[in-house]
mmCIF file of C-alpha atoms and ligand atoms in Angstrom:
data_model
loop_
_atom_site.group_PDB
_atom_site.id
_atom_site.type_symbol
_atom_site.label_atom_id
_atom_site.label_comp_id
_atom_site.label_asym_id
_atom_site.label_seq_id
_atom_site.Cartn_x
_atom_site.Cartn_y
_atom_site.Cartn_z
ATOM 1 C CA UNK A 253 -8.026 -2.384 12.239
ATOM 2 C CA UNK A 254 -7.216 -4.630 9.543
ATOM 3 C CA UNK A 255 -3.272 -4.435 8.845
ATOM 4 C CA UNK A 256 -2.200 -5.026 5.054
ATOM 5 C CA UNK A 257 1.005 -6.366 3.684
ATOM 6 C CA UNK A 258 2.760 -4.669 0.301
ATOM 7 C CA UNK A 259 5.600 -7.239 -1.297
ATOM 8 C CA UNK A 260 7.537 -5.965 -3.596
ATOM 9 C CA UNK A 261 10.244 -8.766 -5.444
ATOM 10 C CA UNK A 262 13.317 -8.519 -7.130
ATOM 11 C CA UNK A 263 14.809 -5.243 -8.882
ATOM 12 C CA UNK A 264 11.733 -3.448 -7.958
ATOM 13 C CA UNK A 265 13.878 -1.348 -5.465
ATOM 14 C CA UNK A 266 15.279 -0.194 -8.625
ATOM 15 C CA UNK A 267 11.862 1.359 -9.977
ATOM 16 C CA UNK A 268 12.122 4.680 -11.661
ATOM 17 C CA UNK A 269 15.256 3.626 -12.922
ATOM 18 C CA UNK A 270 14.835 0.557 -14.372
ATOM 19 C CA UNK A 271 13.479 0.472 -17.544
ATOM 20 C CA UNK A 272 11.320 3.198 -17.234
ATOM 21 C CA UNK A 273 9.412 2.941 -20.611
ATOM 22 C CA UNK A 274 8.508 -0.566 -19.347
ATOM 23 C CA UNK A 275 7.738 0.457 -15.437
ATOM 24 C CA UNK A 276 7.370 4.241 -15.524
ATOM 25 C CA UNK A 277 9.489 6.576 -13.614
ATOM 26 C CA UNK A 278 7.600 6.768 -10.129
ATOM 27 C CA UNK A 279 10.181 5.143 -7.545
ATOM 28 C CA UNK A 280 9.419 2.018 -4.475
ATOM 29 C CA UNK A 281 9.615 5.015 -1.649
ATOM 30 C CA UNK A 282 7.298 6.875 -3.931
ATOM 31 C CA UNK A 283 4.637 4.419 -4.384
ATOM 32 C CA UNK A 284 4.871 2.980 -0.953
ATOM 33 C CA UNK A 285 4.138 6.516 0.363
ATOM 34 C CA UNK A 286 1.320 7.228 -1.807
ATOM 35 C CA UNK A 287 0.011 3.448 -0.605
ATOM 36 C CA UNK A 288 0.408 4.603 3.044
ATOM 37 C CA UNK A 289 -1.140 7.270 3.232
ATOM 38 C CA UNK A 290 -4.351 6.210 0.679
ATOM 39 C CA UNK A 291 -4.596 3.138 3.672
ATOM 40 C CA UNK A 292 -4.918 5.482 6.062
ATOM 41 C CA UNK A 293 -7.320 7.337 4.363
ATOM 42 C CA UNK A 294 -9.233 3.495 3.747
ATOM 43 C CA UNK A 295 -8.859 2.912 7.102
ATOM 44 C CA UNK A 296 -6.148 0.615 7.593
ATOM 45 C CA UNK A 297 -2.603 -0.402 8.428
ATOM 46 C CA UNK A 298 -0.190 -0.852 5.857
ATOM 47 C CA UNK A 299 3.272 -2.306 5.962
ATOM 48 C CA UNK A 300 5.538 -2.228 2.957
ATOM 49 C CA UNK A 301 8.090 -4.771 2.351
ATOM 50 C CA UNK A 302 10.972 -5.174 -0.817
ATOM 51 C CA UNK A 303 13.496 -8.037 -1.037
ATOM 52 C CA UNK A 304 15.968 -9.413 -3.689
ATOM 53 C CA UNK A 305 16.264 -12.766 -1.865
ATOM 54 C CA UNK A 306 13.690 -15.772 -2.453
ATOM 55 C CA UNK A 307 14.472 -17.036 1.090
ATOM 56 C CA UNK A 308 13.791 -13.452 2.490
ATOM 57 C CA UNK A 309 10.011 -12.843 0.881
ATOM 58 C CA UNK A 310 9.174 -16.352 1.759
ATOM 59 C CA UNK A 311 9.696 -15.578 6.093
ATOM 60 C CA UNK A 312 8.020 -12.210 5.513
ATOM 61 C CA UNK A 313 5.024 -13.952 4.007
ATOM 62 C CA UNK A 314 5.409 -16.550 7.078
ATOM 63 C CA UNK A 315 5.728 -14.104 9.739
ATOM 64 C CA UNK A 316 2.296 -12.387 7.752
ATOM 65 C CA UNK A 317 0.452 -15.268 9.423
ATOM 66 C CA UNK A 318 1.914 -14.362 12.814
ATOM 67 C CA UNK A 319 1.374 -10.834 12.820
ATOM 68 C CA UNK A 320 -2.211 -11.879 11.402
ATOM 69 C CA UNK A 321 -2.169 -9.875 8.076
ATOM 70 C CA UNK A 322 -5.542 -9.642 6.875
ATOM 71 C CA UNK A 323 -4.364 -9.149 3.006
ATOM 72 C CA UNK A 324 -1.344 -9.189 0.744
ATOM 73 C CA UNK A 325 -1.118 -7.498 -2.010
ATOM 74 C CA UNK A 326 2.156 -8.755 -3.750
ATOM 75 C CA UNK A 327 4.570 -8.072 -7.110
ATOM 76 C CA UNK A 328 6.792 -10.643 -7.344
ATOM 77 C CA UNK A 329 8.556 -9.663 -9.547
ATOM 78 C CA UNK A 330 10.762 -11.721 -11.939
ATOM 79 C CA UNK A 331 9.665 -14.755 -9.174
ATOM 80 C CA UNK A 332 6.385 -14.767 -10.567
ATOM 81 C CA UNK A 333 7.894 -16.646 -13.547
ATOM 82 C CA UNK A 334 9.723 -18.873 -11.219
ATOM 83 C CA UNK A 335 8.836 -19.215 -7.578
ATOM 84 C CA UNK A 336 7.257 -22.807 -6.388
ATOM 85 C CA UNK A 337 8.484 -21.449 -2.916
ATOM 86 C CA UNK A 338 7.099 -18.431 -2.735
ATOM 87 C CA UNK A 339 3.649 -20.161 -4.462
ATOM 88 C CA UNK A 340 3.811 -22.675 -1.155
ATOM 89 C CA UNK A 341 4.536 -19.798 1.591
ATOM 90 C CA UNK A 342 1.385 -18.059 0.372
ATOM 91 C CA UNK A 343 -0.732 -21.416 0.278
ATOM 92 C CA UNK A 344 0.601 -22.483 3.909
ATOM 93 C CA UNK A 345 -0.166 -18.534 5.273
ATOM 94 C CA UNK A 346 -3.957 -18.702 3.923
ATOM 95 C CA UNK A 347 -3.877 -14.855 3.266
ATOM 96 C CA UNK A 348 -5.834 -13.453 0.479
ATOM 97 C CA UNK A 349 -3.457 -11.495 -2.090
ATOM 98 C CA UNK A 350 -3.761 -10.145 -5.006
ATOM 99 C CA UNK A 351 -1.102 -10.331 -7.568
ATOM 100 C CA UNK A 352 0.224 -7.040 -9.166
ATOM 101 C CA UNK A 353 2.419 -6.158 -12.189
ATOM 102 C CA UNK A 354 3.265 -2.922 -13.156
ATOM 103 C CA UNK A 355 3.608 -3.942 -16.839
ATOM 104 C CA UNK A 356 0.949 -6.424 -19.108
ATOM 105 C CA UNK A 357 3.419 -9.830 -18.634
ATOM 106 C CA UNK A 358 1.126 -11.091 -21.357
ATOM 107 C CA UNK A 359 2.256 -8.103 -23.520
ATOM 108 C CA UNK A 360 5.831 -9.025 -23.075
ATOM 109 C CA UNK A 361 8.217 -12.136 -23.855
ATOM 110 C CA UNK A 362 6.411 -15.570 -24.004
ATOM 111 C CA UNK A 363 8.460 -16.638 -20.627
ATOM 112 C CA UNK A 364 6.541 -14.218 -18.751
ATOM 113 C CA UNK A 365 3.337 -15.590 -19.613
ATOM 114 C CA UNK A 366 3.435 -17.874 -16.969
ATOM 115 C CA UNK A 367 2.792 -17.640 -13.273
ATOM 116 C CA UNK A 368 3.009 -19.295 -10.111
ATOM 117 C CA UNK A 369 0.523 -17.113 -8.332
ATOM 118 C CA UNK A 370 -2.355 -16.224 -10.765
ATOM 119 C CA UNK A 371 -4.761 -19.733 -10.035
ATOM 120 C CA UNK A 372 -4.323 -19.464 -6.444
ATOM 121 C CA UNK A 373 -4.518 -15.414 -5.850
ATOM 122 C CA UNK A 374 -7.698 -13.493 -4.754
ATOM 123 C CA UNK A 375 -7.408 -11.455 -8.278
ATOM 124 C CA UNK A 376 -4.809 -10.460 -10.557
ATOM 125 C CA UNK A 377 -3.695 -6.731 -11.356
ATOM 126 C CA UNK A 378 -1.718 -6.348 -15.204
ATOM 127 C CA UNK A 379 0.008 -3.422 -16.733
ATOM 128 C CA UNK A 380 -1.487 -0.264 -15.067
ATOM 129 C CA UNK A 381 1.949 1.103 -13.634
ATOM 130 C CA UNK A 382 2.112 2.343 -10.301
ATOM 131 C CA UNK A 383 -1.532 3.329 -10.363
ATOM 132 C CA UNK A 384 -2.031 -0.586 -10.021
ATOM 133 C CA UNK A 385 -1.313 -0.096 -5.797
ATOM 134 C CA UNK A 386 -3.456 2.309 -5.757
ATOM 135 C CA UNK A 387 -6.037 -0.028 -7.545
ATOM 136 C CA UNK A 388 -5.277 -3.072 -5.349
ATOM 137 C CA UNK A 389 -5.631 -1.020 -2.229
ATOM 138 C CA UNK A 390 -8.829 -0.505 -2.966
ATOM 139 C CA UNK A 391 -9.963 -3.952 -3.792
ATOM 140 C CA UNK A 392 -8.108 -5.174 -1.003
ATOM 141 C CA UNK A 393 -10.405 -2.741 1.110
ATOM 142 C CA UNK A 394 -13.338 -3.644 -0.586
ATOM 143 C CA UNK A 395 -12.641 -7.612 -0.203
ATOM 144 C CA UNK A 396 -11.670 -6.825 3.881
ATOM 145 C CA UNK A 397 -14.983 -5.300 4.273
ATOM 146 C CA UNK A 398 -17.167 -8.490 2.272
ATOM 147 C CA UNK A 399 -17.686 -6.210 -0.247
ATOM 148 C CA UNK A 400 -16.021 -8.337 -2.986
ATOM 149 C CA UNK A 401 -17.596 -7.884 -6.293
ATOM 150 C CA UNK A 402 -20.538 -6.032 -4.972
HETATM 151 C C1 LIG B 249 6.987 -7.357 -13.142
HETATM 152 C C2 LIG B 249 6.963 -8.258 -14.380
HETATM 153 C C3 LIG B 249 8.012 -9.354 -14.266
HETATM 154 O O1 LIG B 249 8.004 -10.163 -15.434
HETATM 155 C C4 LIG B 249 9.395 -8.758 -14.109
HETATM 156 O O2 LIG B 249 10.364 -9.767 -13.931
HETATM 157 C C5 LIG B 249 9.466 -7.751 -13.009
HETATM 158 C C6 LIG B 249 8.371 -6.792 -12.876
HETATM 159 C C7 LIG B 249 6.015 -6.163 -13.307
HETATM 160 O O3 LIG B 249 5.708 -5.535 -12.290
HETATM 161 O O4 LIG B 249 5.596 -5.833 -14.411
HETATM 162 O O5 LIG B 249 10.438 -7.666 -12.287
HETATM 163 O O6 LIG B 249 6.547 -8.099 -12.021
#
């Protein structure tokens, strides 16, 4: 069964809180049930994963490899802006991801514009709150099954 990988970056253990008129009000345990259990229902394994620390998402995207994830699909939060690290873990791993935000960065201040992960990620996911898992699960399904764009 092919196993997926949900990364979730900085602060967004703090969703439904945080800024909620820029991120919604749905929560991290909320959306990484509802991403669970819509796997299941896809067919496959999903493991859900949140850290503040660079250091920390850059071994879980290493030990991906080992536990031979078959697709990420990956906010990086504030990182996104800033990460050359995280950028090189996912090149070394191989893994397809896609790249999710919860809000349109391209909407928002001129430093978010930029990121590290949009020229080298499977496909790119902008400002559809926490809908956007949902979304991503299924392309990540779709891709999985060499259905990509078909
Ligand atoms: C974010 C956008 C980033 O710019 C920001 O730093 C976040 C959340 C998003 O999901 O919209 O932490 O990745």
């Amino acid at each position: 069964m092919p196993s997926f990988l949900l990364i979730n970056g900085p602060n967004l253990n703090l969703l439904g809180s945080r800024e909620p008129e820029v991120y919604g009000a749905t929560s991290l345990d909320d959306i990484e049930e509802r991403a669970k259990s819509l796997a299941t229902e896809l067919g496959h394994e999903l493991e859900c994963y949140q850290s503040n620390a660079e250091h920390e998402l850059i071994d879980r995207v290493q030990q991906a490899a080992t536990d031979k994830v078959s697709f990420i699909i990956l906010n990086p939060g504030a990182f996104t802006h800033t990460s050359i690290a995280l950028r090189d873990a996912l090149l070394a791993v191989k893994i397809p991801f896609i790249e999710l935000h919860l809000s349109n960065t391209f909407a928002r201040e001129e430093f978010r514009h930029n990121s590290y992960f949009s020229d080298i990620a499977q496909s790119c996911l902008f400002g559809f709150g926490a809908y956007g898992y949902e979304l991503a699960l299924h392309a990540a399904s779709n891709y999985v099954a060499g259905r990509e764009g078909k």
